[in-house]
Every structure is written in C-alpha cells, then in structure tokens.
PDB file of C-alpha atoms in Angstrom:
ATOM      1  CA  MET X   5    -279.221 -23.064 -43.890  1.00  0.00           C
ATOM      2  CA  SER X   6    -276.633 -25.291 -45.654  1.00  0.00           C
ATOM      3  CA  LEU X   7    -273.602 -26.787 -43.987  1.00  0.00           C
ATOM      4  CA  THR X   8    -271.406 -24.643 -46.199  1.00  0.00           C
ATOM      5  CA  GLN X   9    -273.122 -21.493 -45.123  1.00  0.00           C
ATOM      6  CA  THR X  10    -272.995 -22.486 -41.456  1.00  0.00           C
ATOM      7  CA  THR X  11    -269.216 -23.276 -41.676  1.00  0.00           C
ATOM      8  CA  ALA X  12    -268.466 -20.010 -43.473  1.00  0.00           C
ATOM      9  CA  GLN X  13    -269.873 -18.034 -40.463  1.00  0.00           C
ATOM     10  CA  GLN X  14    -267.679 -19.897 -37.932  1.00  0.00           C
ATOM     11  CA  ARG X  15    -264.348 -18.680 -36.774  1.00  0.00           C
ATOM     12  CA  THR X  16    -261.517 -21.174 -37.288  1.00  0.00           C
ATOM     13  CA  LEU X  17    -258.415 -21.205 -35.103  1.00  0.00           C
ATOM     14  CA  PHE X  18    -255.317 -22.931 -36.432  1.00  0.00           C
ATOM     15  CA  VAL X  19    -252.837 -24.745 -34.256  1.00  0.00           C
ATOM     16  CA  ARG X  20    -249.472 -26.105 -35.104  1.00  0.00           C
ATOM     17  CA  ALA X  21    -246.803 -27.302 -32.640  1.00  0.00           C
ATOM     18  CA  GLY X  22    -243.870 -24.836 -32.405  1.00  0.00           C
ATOM     19  CA  ALA X  23    -245.786 -21.897 -33.996  1.00  0.00           C
ATOM     20  CA  SER X  24    -246.233 -18.511 -32.363  1.00  0.00           C
ATOM     21  CA  GLY X  25    -248.957 -16.703 -34.193  1.00  0.00           C
ATOM     22  CA  ASP X  26    -252.458 -15.511 -33.346  1.00  0.00           C
ATOM     23  CA  GLY X  27    -254.346 -18.618 -34.835  1.00  0.00           C
ATOM     24  CA  SER X  28    -255.837 -16.785 -37.774  1.00  0.00           C
ATOM     25  CA  SER X  29    -254.211 -19.041 -40.379  1.00  0.00           C
ATOM     26  CA  TRP X  30    -251.831 -21.893 -40.828  1.00  0.00           C
ATOM     27  CA  ALA X  31    -249.112 -19.281 -41.437  1.00  0.00           C
ATOM     28  CA  ALA X  32    -249.990 -17.639 -38.232  1.00  0.00           C
ATOM     29  CA  ALA X  33    -250.923 -20.634 -36.185  1.00  0.00           C
ATOM     30  CA  LEU X  34    -251.021 -20.766 -32.469  1.00  0.00           C
ATOM     31  CA  GLY X  35    -248.479 -23.055 -30.954  1.00  0.00           C
ATOM     32  CA  SER X  36    -250.702 -24.181 -27.968  1.00  0.00           C
ATOM     33  CA  LEU X  37    -253.941 -26.196 -28.186  1.00  0.00           C
ATOM     34  CA  SER X  38    -254.744 -25.035 -24.622  1.00  0.00           C
ATOM     35  CA  GLU X  39    -254.599 -21.434 -25.704  1.00  0.00           C
ATOM     36  CA  ALA X  40    -256.893 -22.091 -28.641  1.00  0.00           C
ATOM     37  CA  LEU X  41    -259.381 -23.776 -26.391  1.00  0.00           C
ATOM     38  CA  GLN X  42    -259.339 -20.776 -24.011  1.00  0.00           C
ATOM     39  CA  GLN X  43    -260.035 -18.487 -26.953  1.00  0.00           C
ATOM     40  CA  ALA X  44    -262.767 -20.498 -28.548  1.00  0.00           C
ATOM     41  CA  HIS X  45    -266.450 -19.823 -28.210  1.00  0.00           C
ATOM     42  CA  ARG X  46    -269.598 -21.656 -29.292  1.00  0.00           C
ATOM     43  CA  GLY X  47    -269.641 -22.145 -33.115  1.00  0.00           C
ATOM     44  CA  ASP X  48    -265.940 -22.047 -33.453  1.00  0.00           C
ATOM     45  CA  GLN X  49    -263.722 -24.692 -34.929  1.00  0.00           C
ATOM     46  CA  ILE X  50    -260.155 -25.513 -33.907  1.00  0.00           C
ATOM     47  CA  TRP X  51    -257.888 -27.230 -36.659  1.00  0.00           C
ATOM     48  CA  VAL X  52    -254.773 -28.942 -35.135  1.00  0.00           C
ATOM     49  CA  ALA X  53    -251.799 -29.993 -37.243  1.00  0.00           C
ATOM     50  CA  GLU X  54    -249.937 -33.217 -36.812  1.00  0.00           C
ATOM     51  CA  GLY X  55    -247.672 -33.454 -33.778  1.00  0.00           C
ATOM     52  CA  THR X  56    -247.835 -34.131 -30.043  1.00  0.00           C
ATOM     53  CA  TYR X  57    -249.647 -31.849 -27.689  1.00  0.00           C
ATOM     54  CA  ARG X  58    -249.682 -31.846 -23.926  1.00  0.00           C
ATOM     55  CA  PRO X  59    -252.234 -29.992 -21.733  1.00  0.00           C
ATOM     56  CA  GLY X  60    -249.699 -28.635 -19.177  1.00  0.00           C
ATOM     57  CA  HIS X  61    -247.143 -29.497 -16.606  1.00  0.00           C
ATOM     58  CA  GLU X  62    -249.398 -30.401 -13.662  1.00  0.00           C
ATOM     59  CA  ARG X  63    -251.206 -33.782 -13.301  1.00  0.00           C
ATOM     60  CA  THR X  64    -254.515 -31.808 -13.101  1.00  0.00           C
ATOM     61  CA  ALA X  65    -254.028 -30.229 -16.483  1.00  0.00           C
ATOM     62  CA  THR X  66    -256.415 -31.277 -19.245  1.00  0.00           C
ATOM     63  CA  PHE X  67    -257.694 -30.263 -22.632  1.00  0.00           C
ATOM     64  CA  HIS X  68    -261.106 -29.074 -21.786  1.00  0.00           C
ATOM     65  CA  ILE X  69    -263.447 -28.802 -24.807  1.00  0.00           C
ATOM     66  CA  PRO X  70    -265.842 -25.894 -24.522  1.00  0.00           C
ATOM     67  CA  ALA X  71    -269.540 -26.458 -25.260  1.00  0.00           C
ATOM     68  CA  GLY X  72    -270.333 -26.005 -28.925  1.00  0.00           C
ATOM     69  CA  VAL X  73    -266.711 -26.069 -30.134  1.00  0.00           C
ATOM     70  CA  ALA X  74    -265.530 -28.539 -32.745  1.00  0.00           C
ATOM     71  CA  VAL X  75    -261.898 -29.608 -32.533  1.00  0.00           C
ATOM     72  CA  TYR X  76    -260.436 -31.417 -35.522  1.00  0.00           C
ATOM     73  CA  GLY X  77    -256.902 -33.171 -35.793  1.00  0.00           C
ATOM     74  CA  GLY X  78    -255.223 -34.914 -38.582  1.00  0.00           C
ATOM     75  CA  PHE X  79    -253.985 -31.967 -40.643  1.00  0.00           C
ATOM     76  CA  ALA X  80    -250.554 -31.597 -42.389  1.00  0.00           C
ATOM     77  CA  GLY X  81    -250.883 -27.805 -41.822  1.00  0.00           C
ATOM     78  CA  THR X  82    -251.727 -26.713 -45.460  1.00  0.00           C
ATOM     79  CA  GLU X  83    -255.438 -27.645 -45.823  1.00  0.00           C
ATOM     80  CA  ASN X  84    -258.188 -25.292 -46.474  1.00  0.00           C
ATOM     81  CA  ALA X  85    -261.091 -27.808 -46.165  1.00  0.00           C
ATOM     82  CA  LEU X  86    -262.000 -30.481 -43.536  1.00  0.00           C
ATOM     83  CA  ASP X  87    -262.152 -33.188 -46.159  1.00  0.00           C
ATOM     84  CA  GLN X  88    -258.510 -32.690 -47.142  1.00  0.00           C
ATOM     85  CA  ARG X  89    -257.171 -33.879 -43.798  1.00  0.00           C
ATOM     86  CA  ASN X  90    -255.830 -37.399 -43.172  1.00  0.00           C
ATOM     87  CA  PRO X  91    -255.602 -38.361 -39.558  1.00  0.00           C
ATOM     88  CA  ASP X  92    -253.898 -41.669 -40.388  1.00  0.00           C
ATOM     89  CA  ALA X  93    -251.116 -39.876 -42.343  1.00  0.00           C
ATOM     90  CA  HIS X  94    -250.831 -36.973 -40.028  1.00  0.00           C
ATOM     91  CA  PRO X  95    -251.464 -38.181 -36.421  1.00  0.00           C
ATOM     92  CA  THR X  96    -252.319 -35.510 -34.011  1.00  0.00           C
ATOM     93  CA  ILE X  97    -251.569 -36.883 -30.544  1.00  0.00           C
ATOM     94  CA  LEU X  98    -252.982 -35.515 -27.226  1.00  0.00           C
ATOM     95  CA  SER X  99    -250.660 -37.022 -24.690  1.00  0.00           C
ATOM     96  CA  GLY X 100    -250.813 -37.197 -20.918  1.00  0.00           C
ATOM     97  CA  GLU X 101    -247.115 -37.953 -20.699  1.00  0.00           C
ATOM     98  CA  ILE X 102    -245.481 -35.143 -18.690  1.00  0.00           C
ATOM     99  CA  GLY X 103    -242.659 -35.038 -16.281  1.00  0.00           C
ATOM    100  CA  GLN X 104    -240.524 -38.125 -15.733  1.00  0.00           C
ATOM    101  CA  PRO X 105    -240.689 -41.239 -18.092  1.00  0.00           C
ATOM    102  CA  GLY X 106    -243.400 -43.630 -16.966  1.00  0.00           C
ATOM    103  CA  ILE X 107    -247.035 -43.128 -16.135  1.00  0.00           C
ATOM    104  CA  GLU X 108    -246.892 -42.288 -12.439  1.00  0.00           C
ATOM    105  CA  ASP X 109    -246.867 -38.514 -12.881  1.00  0.00           C
ATOM    106  CA  ASN X 110    -248.987 -38.393 -16.071  1.00  0.00           C
ATOM    107  CA  VAL X 111    -252.160 -36.138 -16.205  1.00  0.00           C
ATOM    108  CA  TYR X 112    -255.257 -37.609 -14.751  1.00  0.00           C
ATOM    109  CA  SER X 113    -257.492 -37.054 -17.912  1.00  0.00           C
ATOM    110  CA  VAL X 114    -256.137 -35.935 -21.056  1.00  0.00           C
ATOM    111  CA  VAL X 115    -259.373 -34.483 -22.325  1.00  0.00           C
ATOM    112  CA  THR X 116    -262.434 -33.399 -20.396  1.00  0.00           C
ATOM    113  CA  ILE X 117    -265.892 -32.385 -21.611  1.00  0.00           C
ATOM    114  CA  GLY X 118    -268.712 -31.022 -19.451  1.00  0.00           C
ATOM    115  CA  ALA X 119    -272.240 -30.133 -20.263  1.00  0.00           C
ATOM    116  CA  ALA X 120    -272.360 -30.049 -24.066  1.00  0.00           C
ATOM    117  CA  ASP X 121    -274.628 -30.685 -27.101  1.00  0.00           C
ATOM    118  CA  ALA X 122    -273.895 -32.401 -30.335  1.00  0.00           C
ATOM    119  CA  ASP X 123    -272.204 -29.352 -31.796  1.00  0.00           C
ATOM    120  CA  THR X 124    -269.310 -30.156 -29.424  1.00  0.00           C
ATOM    121  CA  ARG X 125    -266.982 -32.395 -31.342  1.00  0.00           C
ATOM    122  CA  LEU X 126    -263.631 -34.113 -30.923  1.00  0.00           C
ATOM    123  CA  ASP X 127    -262.393 -35.601 -34.131  1.00  0.00           C
ATOM    124  CA  GLY X 128    -259.367 -37.075 -35.532  1.00  0.00           C
ATOM    125  CA  PHE X 129    -257.004 -37.397 -32.524  1.00  0.00           C
ATOM    126  CA  VAL X 130    -254.895 -39.965 -30.799  1.00  0.00           C
ATOM    127  CA  ILE X 131    -255.532 -39.655 -27.013  1.00  0.00           C
ATOM    128  CA  ALA X 132    -252.855 -41.497 -25.015  1.00  0.00           C
ATOM    129  CA  HIS X 133    -251.091 -41.924 -21.733  1.00  0.00           C
ATOM    130  CA  GLY X 134    -253.610 -40.545 -19.258  1.00  0.00           C
ATOM    131  CA  ASN X 135    -253.329 -42.062 -15.717  1.00  0.00           C
ATOM    132  CA  ALA X 136    -256.177 -41.636 -13.300  1.00  0.00           C
ATOM    133  CA  PHE X 137    -255.193 -44.174 -10.695  1.00  0.00           C
ATOM    134  CA  ASP X 138    -255.506 -42.314  -7.472  1.00  0.00           C
ATOM    135  CA  LYS X 139    -257.745 -43.407  -4.586  1.00  0.00           C
ATOM    136  CA  GLY X 140    -260.978 -41.619  -4.145  1.00  0.00           C
ATOM    137  CA  ASP X 141    -264.766 -41.799  -4.435  1.00  0.00           C
ATOM    138  CA  ASP X 142    -266.688 -42.982  -7.424  1.00  0.00           C
ATOM    139  CA  GLY X 143    -266.738 -40.355 -10.106  1.00  0.00           C
ATOM    140  CA  ASP X 144    -263.511 -38.661  -8.810  1.00  0.00           C
ATOM    141  CA  PRO X 145    -261.582 -37.505 -11.944  1.00  0.00           C
ATOM    142  CA  HIS X 146    -258.390 -38.505 -10.194  1.00  0.00           C
ATOM    143  CA  ARG X 147    -259.484 -42.189 -10.501  1.00  0.00           C
ATOM    144  CA  CYS X 148    -261.719 -42.285 -13.603  1.00  0.00           C
ATOM    145  CA  GLY X 149    -261.210 -41.803 -17.416  1.00  0.00           C
ATOM    146  CA  GLY X 150    -257.508 -41.597 -18.133  1.00  0.00           C
ATOM    147  CA  GLY X 151    -258.015 -40.520 -21.678  1.00  0.00           C
ATOM    148  CA  LEU X 152    -261.422 -38.782 -21.609  1.00  0.00           C
ATOM    149  CA  TYR X 153    -263.843 -37.799 -18.831  1.00  0.00           C
ATOM    150  CA  VAL X 154    -267.308 -36.714 -20.047  1.00  0.00           C
ATOM    151  CA  ASP X 155    -269.268 -35.152 -17.140  1.00  0.00           C
ATOM    152  CA  GLY X 156    -272.952 -34.979 -17.473  1.00  0.00           C
ATOM    153  CA  SER X 157    -273.580 -34.719 -13.715  1.00  0.00           C
ATOM    154  CA  LYS X 158    -274.123 -30.935 -13.810  1.00  0.00           C
ATOM    155  CA  GLY X 159    -275.885 -30.661 -17.177  1.00  0.00           C
ATOM    156  CA  ALA X 160    -276.624 -32.806 -20.100  1.00  0.00           C
ATOM    157  CA  ALA X 161    -273.502 -33.972 -22.054  1.00  0.00           C
ATOM    158  CA  ARG X 162    -274.085 -35.103 -25.598  1.00  0.00           C
ATOM    159  CA  PRO X 163    -270.748 -34.502 -27.481  1.00  0.00           C
ATOM    160  CA  VAL X 164    -269.726 -36.276 -30.695  1.00  0.00           C
ATOM    161  CA  ILE X 165    -266.301 -38.159 -30.534  1.00  0.00           C
ATOM    162  CA  ALA X 166    -265.269 -39.276 -34.044  1.00  0.00           C
ATOM    163  CA  HIS X 167    -262.250 -40.778 -35.693  1.00  0.00           C
ATOM    164  CA  CYS X 168    -260.297 -40.886 -32.419  1.00  0.00           C
ATOM    165  CA  VAL X 169    -257.845 -43.534 -31.169  1.00  0.00           C
ATOM    166  CA  PHE X 170    -257.723 -44.083 -27.338  1.00  0.00           C
ATOM    167  CA  ARG X 171    -254.485 -45.891 -26.641  1.00  0.00           C
ATOM    168  CA  ASN X 172    -252.528 -46.871 -23.504  1.00  0.00           C
ATOM    169  CA  ASN X 173    -254.590 -45.019 -20.969  1.00  0.00           C
ATOM    170  CA  THR X 174    -255.089 -46.182 -17.439  1.00  0.00           C
ATOM    171  CA  ALA X 175    -257.431 -45.522 -14.590  1.00  0.00           C
ATOM    172  CA  ARG X 176    -259.012 -47.367 -11.651  1.00  0.00           C
ATOM    173  CA  VAL X 177    -262.434 -47.040 -13.493  1.00  0.00           C
ATOM    174  CA  GLY X 178    -262.805 -46.447 -17.156  1.00  0.00           C
ATOM    175  CA  GLY X 179    -259.177 -46.891 -18.377  1.00  0.00           C
ATOM    176  CA  ALA X 180    -259.755 -44.812 -21.561  1.00  0.00           C
ATOM    177  CA  VAL X 181    -263.145 -43.095 -20.953  1.00  0.00           C
ATOM    178  CA  TYR X 182    -265.479 -42.370 -17.988  1.00  0.00           C
ATOM    179  CA  LEU X 183    -268.998 -41.348 -18.918  1.00  0.00           C
ATOM    180  CA  ASN X 184    -270.558 -39.578 -15.770  1.00  0.00           C
ATOM    181  CA  GLY X 185    -274.235 -39.510 -15.930  1.00  0.00           C
ATOM    182  CA  ARG X 186    -274.697 -39.610 -12.119  1.00  0.00           C
ATOM    183  CA  ARG X 187    -277.410 -37.265 -11.068  1.00  0.00           C
ATOM    184  CA  GLY X 188    -277.473 -35.995 -14.641  1.00  0.00           C
ATOM    185  CA  THR X 189    -277.383 -37.062 -18.369  1.00  0.00           C
ATOM    186  CA  CYS X 190    -274.537 -38.358 -20.324  1.00  0.00           C
ATOM    187  CA  GLU X 191    -275.310 -39.388 -23.916  1.00  0.00           C
ATOM    188  CA  PRO X 192    -272.206 -39.163 -26.158  1.00  0.00           C
ATOM    189  CA  LEU X 193    -271.776 -40.513 -29.641  1.00  0.00           C
ATOM    190  CA  PHE X 194    -268.617 -42.388 -30.526  1.00  0.00           C
ATOM    191  CA  VAL X 195    -268.142 -42.925 -34.244  1.00  0.00           C
ATOM    192  CA  HIS X 196    -265.244 -44.664 -36.018  1.00  0.00           C
ATOM    193  CA  CYS X 197    -263.197 -44.757 -32.779  1.00  0.00           C
ATOM    194  CA  ARG X 198    -260.617 -47.245 -31.679  1.00  0.00           C
ATOM    195  CA  PHE X 199    -259.827 -48.260 -28.062  1.00  0.00           C
ATOM    196  CA  GLU X 200    -256.509 -50.069 -27.812  1.00  0.00           C
ATOM    197  CA  GLY X 201    -254.424 -51.260 -24.892  1.00  0.00           C
ATOM    198  CA  ASN X 202    -256.152 -49.386 -22.204  1.00  0.00           C
ATOM    199  CA  LYS X 203    -256.384 -50.722 -18.614  1.00  0.00           C
ATOM    200  CA  ALA X 204    -258.547 -50.255 -15.541  1.00  0.00           C
ATOM    201  CA  GLY X 205    -257.630 -51.492 -12.132  1.00  0.00           C
ATOM    202  CA  VAL X 206    -261.252 -52.298 -11.314  1.00  0.00           C
ATOM    203  CA  ASP X 207    -263.924 -51.646 -13.877  1.00  0.00           C
ATOM    204  CA  GLY X 208    -264.064 -51.026 -17.690  1.00  0.00           C
ATOM    205  CA  GLY X 209    -260.704 -51.438 -19.371  1.00  0.00           C
ATOM    206  CA  ALA X 210    -261.794 -49.038 -22.088  1.00  0.00           C
ATOM    207  CA  VAL X 211    -265.091 -47.398 -21.003  1.00  0.00           C
ATOM    208  CA  PHE X 212    -267.176 -47.080 -17.786  1.00  0.00           C
ATOM    209  CA  THR X 213    -270.674 -45.830 -18.208  1.00  0.00           C
ATOM    210  CA  ASP X 214    -272.127 -44.615 -14.972  1.00  0.00           C
ATOM    211  CA  ALA X 215    -275.870 -43.848 -14.434  1.00  0.00           C
ATOM    212  CA  ARG X 216    -275.930 -44.361 -10.754  1.00  0.00           C
ATOM    213  CA  ASP X 217    -277.518 -41.901  -8.219  1.00  0.00           C
ATOM    214  CA  GLY X 218    -280.649 -41.614 -10.406  1.00  0.00           C
ATOM    215  CA  GLY X 219    -278.884 -40.472 -13.510  1.00  0.00           C
ATOM    216  CA  SER X 220    -279.111 -41.270 -17.109  1.00  0.00           C
ATOM    217  CA  ALA X 221    -276.256 -42.633 -19.364  1.00  0.00           C
ATOM    218  CA  LYS X 222    -276.935 -43.668 -22.929  1.00  0.00           C
ATOM    219  CA  PRO X 223    -273.731 -43.673 -25.053  1.00  0.00           C
ATOM    220  CA  VAL X 224    -273.756 -45.036 -28.614  1.00  0.00           C
ATOM    221  CA  PHE X 225    -270.739 -46.706 -30.195  1.00  0.00           C
ATOM    222  CA  ARG X 226    -270.963 -46.854 -33.991  1.00  0.00           C
ATOM    223  CA  PHE X 227    -268.333 -48.485 -36.191  1.00  0.00           C
ATOM    224  CA  CYS X 228    -265.891 -48.698 -33.291  1.00  0.00           C
ATOM    225  CA  HIS X 229    -263.156 -51.171 -32.338  1.00  0.00           C
ATOM    226  CA  PHE X 230    -262.127 -52.474 -28.927  1.00  0.00           C
ATOM    227  CA  GLU X 231    -258.846 -54.420 -28.777  1.00  0.00           C
ATOM    228  CA  GLU X 232    -256.454 -55.570 -25.979  1.00  0.00           C
ATOM    229  CA  ASN X 233    -258.075 -53.655 -23.269  1.00  0.00           C
ATOM    230  CA  GLU X 234    -257.965 -55.093 -19.751  1.00  0.00           C
ATOM    231  CA  ALA X 235    -259.735 -54.800 -16.349  1.00  0.00           C
ATOM    232  CA  THR X 236    -260.830 -56.825 -13.429  1.00  0.00           C
ATOM    233  CA  TYR X 237    -264.457 -56.546 -14.616  1.00  0.00           C
ATOM    234  CA  GLY X 238    -265.350 -55.778 -18.224  1.00  0.00           C
ATOM    235  CA  GLY X 239    -262.342 -55.942 -20.388  1.00  0.00           C
ATOM    236  CA  ALA X 240    -263.759 -53.399 -22.815  1.00  0.00           C
ATOM    237  CA  LEU X 241    -266.920 -52.025 -21.246  1.00  0.00           C
ATOM    238  CA  VAL X 242    -268.598 -51.787 -17.813  1.00  0.00           C
ATOM    239  CA  ASN X 243    -272.096 -50.291 -17.677  1.00  0.00           C
ATOM    240  CA  ALA X 244    -273.659 -49.343 -14.368  1.00  0.00           C
ATOM    241  CA  ALA X 245    -277.281 -48.299 -13.584  1.00  0.00           C
ATOM    242  CA  GLY X 246    -277.772 -48.495  -9.807  1.00  0.00           C
ATOM    243  CA  ASN X 247    -281.075 -46.642  -9.375  1.00  0.00           C
ATOM    244  CA  GLY X 248    -280.530 -44.721 -12.674  1.00  0.00           C
ATOM    245  CA  GLU X 249    -280.997 -45.842 -16.302  1.00  0.00           C
ATOM    246  CA  CYS X 250    -278.088 -47.136 -18.254  1.00  0.00           C
ATOM    247  CA  MET X 251    -278.624 -47.930 -21.964  1.00  0.00           C
ATOM    248  CA  VAL X 252    -275.468 -48.679 -24.033  1.00  0.00           C
ATOM    249  CA  THR X 253    -275.868 -49.171 -27.813  1.00  0.00           C
ATOM    250  CA  ALA X 254    -273.173 -50.667 -29.961  1.00  0.00           C
ATOM    251  CA  GLU X 255    -273.586 -50.815 -33.717  1.00  0.00           C
ATOM    252  CA  GLN X 256    -271.207 -52.626 -36.150  1.00  0.00           C
ATOM    253  CA  THR X 257    -268.573 -52.674 -33.450  1.00  0.00           C
ATOM    254  CA  ALA X 258    -265.769 -55.213 -32.865  1.00  0.00           C
ATOM    255  CA  PHE X 259    -264.433 -56.553 -29.580  1.00  0.00           C
ATOM    256  CA  HIS X 260    -261.140 -58.424 -30.025  1.00  0.00           C
ATOM    257  CA  HIS X 261    -258.764 -59.852 -27.445  1.00  0.00           C
ATOM    258  CA  ASN X 262    -260.079 -57.966 -24.547  1.00  0.00           C
ATOM    259  CA  MET X 263    -259.599 -59.457 -21.040  1.00  0.00           C
ATOM    260  CA  ALA X 264    -261.219 -59.334 -17.686  1.00  0.00           C
ATOM    261  CA  LEU X 265    -259.482 -60.863 -14.666  1.00  0.00           C
ATOM    262  CA  ALA X 266    -262.870 -61.759 -13.125  1.00  0.00           C
ATOM    263  CA  LYS X 267    -265.970 -61.439 -15.260  1.00  0.00           C
ATOM    264  CA  GLY X 268    -266.900 -59.978 -18.656  1.00  0.00           C
ATOM    265  CA  GLY X 269    -264.082 -60.319 -21.132  1.00  0.00           C
ATOM    266  CA  ALA X 270    -265.766 -57.772 -23.403  1.00  0.00           C
ATOM    267  CA  ILE X 271    -268.746 -56.332 -21.603  1.00  0.00           C
ATOM    268  CA  TYR X 272    -270.005 -56.481 -17.977  1.00  0.00           C
ATOM    269  CA  ASP X 273    -273.325 -55.042 -17.016  1.00  0.00           C
ATOM    270  CA  VAL X 274    -273.952 -54.104 -13.337  1.00  0.00           C
ATOM    271  CA  ASN X 275    -277.659 -54.237 -13.035  1.00  0.00           C
ATOM    272  CA  ALA X 276    -278.623 -53.753  -9.482  1.00  0.00           C
ATOM    273  CA  SER X 277    -281.917 -52.190 -10.350  1.00  0.00           C
ATOM    274  CA  ARG X 278    -282.678 -54.017 -13.680  1.00  0.00           C
ATOM    275  CA  ARG X 279    -282.369 -50.734 -15.483  1.00  0.00           C
ATOM    276  CA  CYS X 280    -279.073 -51.539 -17.223  1.00  0.00           C
ATOM    277  CA  ARG X 281    -279.498 -52.651 -20.873  1.00  0.00           C
ATOM    278  CA  THR X 282    -277.066 -53.162 -23.685  1.00  0.00           C
ATOM    279  CA  GLN X 283    -278.246 -53.367 -27.329  1.00  0.00           C
ATOM    280  CA  LEU X 284    -275.849 -54.899 -29.910  1.00  0.00           C
ATOM    281  CA  THR X 285    -276.378 -54.743 -33.606  1.00  0.00           C
ATOM    282  CA  ASP X 286    -273.986 -56.562 -36.098  1.00  0.00           C
ATOM    283  CA  CYS X 287    -271.158 -56.716 -33.590  1.00  0.00           C
ATOM    284  CA  ILE X 288    -268.142 -59.032 -33.584  1.00  0.00           C
ATOM    285  CA  PHE X 289    -266.721 -60.722 -30.492  1.00  0.00           C
ATOM    286  CA  GLU X 290    -263.448 -62.651 -30.956  1.00  0.00           C
ATOM    287  CA  ARG X 291    -261.069 -64.151 -28.374  1.00  0.00           C
ATOM    288  CA  ASN X 292    -262.095 -62.191 -25.342  1.00  0.00           C
ATOM    289  CA  LEU X 293    -261.111 -63.605 -22.052  1.00  0.00           C
ATOM    290  CA  PRO X 294    -261.843 -65.280 -19.761  1.00  0.00           C
ATOM    291  CA  ASP X 295    -262.775 -68.029 -22.079  1.00  0.00           C
ATOM    292  CA  ASP X 296    -265.622 -69.467 -20.025  1.00  0.00           C
ATOM    293  CA  HIS X 297    -268.341 -69.334 -22.563  1.00  0.00           C
ATOM    294  CA  SER X 298    -270.748 -67.611 -20.220  1.00  0.00           C
ATOM    295  CA  GLU X 299    -268.413 -64.651 -19.561  1.00  0.00           C
ATOM    296  CA  VAL X 300    -267.326 -63.306 -22.839  1.00  0.00           C
ATOM    297  CA  PHE X 301    -270.487 -61.230 -22.641  1.00  0.00           C
ATOM    298  CA  MET X 302    -271.374 -60.818 -19.006  1.00  0.00           C
ATOM    299  CA  GLY X 303    -274.579 -59.149 -17.942  1.00  0.00           C
ATOM    300  CA  TYR X 304    -277.503 -59.549 -15.623  1.00  0.00           C
ATOM    301  CA  SER X 305    -280.047 -57.637 -17.815  1.00  0.00           C
ATOM    302  CA  SER X 306    -282.051 -58.576 -20.977  1.00  0.00           C
ATOM    303  CA  MET X 307    -280.052 -57.849 -24.136  1.00  0.00           C
ATOM    304  CA  ASN X 308    -281.004 -57.360 -27.702  1.00  0.00           C
ATOM    305  CA  ARG X 309    -278.078 -59.253 -29.111  1.00  0.00           C
ATOM    306  CA  GLN X 310    -277.804 -59.392 -32.903  1.00  0.00           C
ATOM    307  CA  LEU X 311    -274.231 -60.648 -33.247  1.00  0.00           C
ATOM    308  CA  TYR X 312    -272.447 -60.906 -36.566  1.00  0.00           C
ATOM    309  CA  ARG X 313    -269.941 -63.396 -35.343  1.00  0.00           C
ATOM    310  CA  LEU X 314    -269.283 -64.809 -31.874  1.00  0.00           C
ATOM    311  CA  ASP X 315    -265.886 -66.569 -31.224  1.00  0.00           C
ATOM    312  CA  ARG X 316    -265.191 -66.888 -27.551  1.00  0.00           C
ATOM    313  CA  GLY X 317    -261.898 -67.603 -25.880  1.00  0.00           C
ATOM    314  CA  LYS X 318    -258.715 -68.949 -27.252  1.00  0.00           C
ATOM    315  CA  GLU X 319    -258.577 -70.522 -30.626  1.00  0.00           C
TER     316      GLU X 319
END
C-alpha cells in the first residue's frame, strides 16, 4: 500500500488557537490541542496551526500523545498537504508556561508519550518552559523531563520526534527530555531536532537516557543539534545503564557550547555495569565545558567515535 493510499484512509483533525469548530477542517478547526488528542485514535493525524498552546492550568497537565497518532505543527492554517507546511515560518509552540510569570508553577512535562510504535510521531513543534524540578525518586515525572517524558517502563516506547525544538526547559534530571527504559524498553528516534538552553540540576542538561533496573534504552539522534544546555553532569546528554542496557547513537549531530559543572561537557556515560555504550558518527564537538581535554566527552565505556571535528574548550 502506498503512502498516499495510507494517508487517505486516516482521519485528520485540525487545530487552530482561538477556533471553536469540530476539527473536521481548517475552517472548522478545534481550538484545543488537548481536545484533539483526546479524540484521536490510532492512525489519525492532528494538524496544528501556528500559535502557542498550553496543556492546561495545573502543573500535572501535559499533552499526552496517544499510541499510533501523528501530530504535526508548523501550519499557517490553509494547507492541504503536509509538505506545504513551514515550521520555521509558522512556529507552533507547546508551552509549559502557566499561571504566574516565571518557571516555579510551570507544568512538569509539556509532552508525554507512553508505550508507542514508530507510527507515533511528534513533528514540527517548539517545546518550551517545562519545569520538572521537584524532589522525588528516580523516574518520577515531577523531577524528570521538563519538555518531554517518554515512558517505556510499562511497554515498548519507539516514537519518532522530528523537526522539533526543545528550548528553555528545566528538570532535576533530563532538562528537556527523559527517556525511561527502566524495567522496559525505550527506543525513540530524534530526527532534525534542536536542543537549546535547557538545564538540569543534576544529570543531562538536554537528555537523560535511563536503562537501569534491567531495562533497555536505545535512542537515536540523527541530524540533531545541542547548544547551550547545562547540568552538573553531562551538559547535553547523560546515559545510564546500571544493570540494564543503554546504547545511544548520534549521527551527524552537533554539540556546541554545552556545559557541565562537574564532568562531561557534552556527554557523560554512567557505566556501572559496562553495558552503557555511545556510538558517534560524523559528529561535531565545539567549545563544550569544562575545558579539560578529557571531559568534553566523558564516559567509562568503549566508544565507536568517528568525529567530524573536535574542538574542546574555549577558543
């Protein structure tokens, strides 16, 4: 079956900020992305016009992407084909900024995804201002993944995240993204995504990949960009295996100006069981701090490092 035939059989729901329709067309668009997500079923697509969308009024509110649903942003609100959209010209922002100005009362995780296959897709959004900084146990969504929490602990999670920008999210662990493979499987694909200005109080300024408790976590980052992310360990990425298996792959991905206060300006591998591996192909590392030449890439496991350019520390 061709892609055109498959798409023709899918229901498409249309969302535009301020609208009040039933979602059947741009002219009759829904005004709420949350409502569209509640209505969507496997095989459906949701097209979201430019504007800023918030998941609700409580800190626990989130945009939860159902399994098998593809959600696309970057539309002006007139398109009739996916290839007509332009996310750069028509930014569609999923924001955790609710309540009072400042981050203290922002939502914990702007977007969440549970057990899901590769038909589950988030594409063309800016995800910003999530704040998961509460105290709690490892894996607690109140302290992990301010922008996106992918939970594979209760079933395999293999969503596709494409053409998204994760900006100014905070958490204790995984400032922008937390990938939970503990006691389960978490294998998302990130394509053409940017991670900018995210912060973690402890581990993984942009992303924390967690395969502990016998789990499996194997994310792939392809054509991605990490810039000005910050944490105590792993300015951009922290990867943890424990007694599980953690394999992180980055292909043609750039790491610029990320900072760790302790170790791993760009990447830090926690390899208590020697089952944590990172594979890099044609990646760029530039001015990640600390500038000690042994800590721009910090890991305790064997790496397949094929680096396009490596420029550590300050110029």
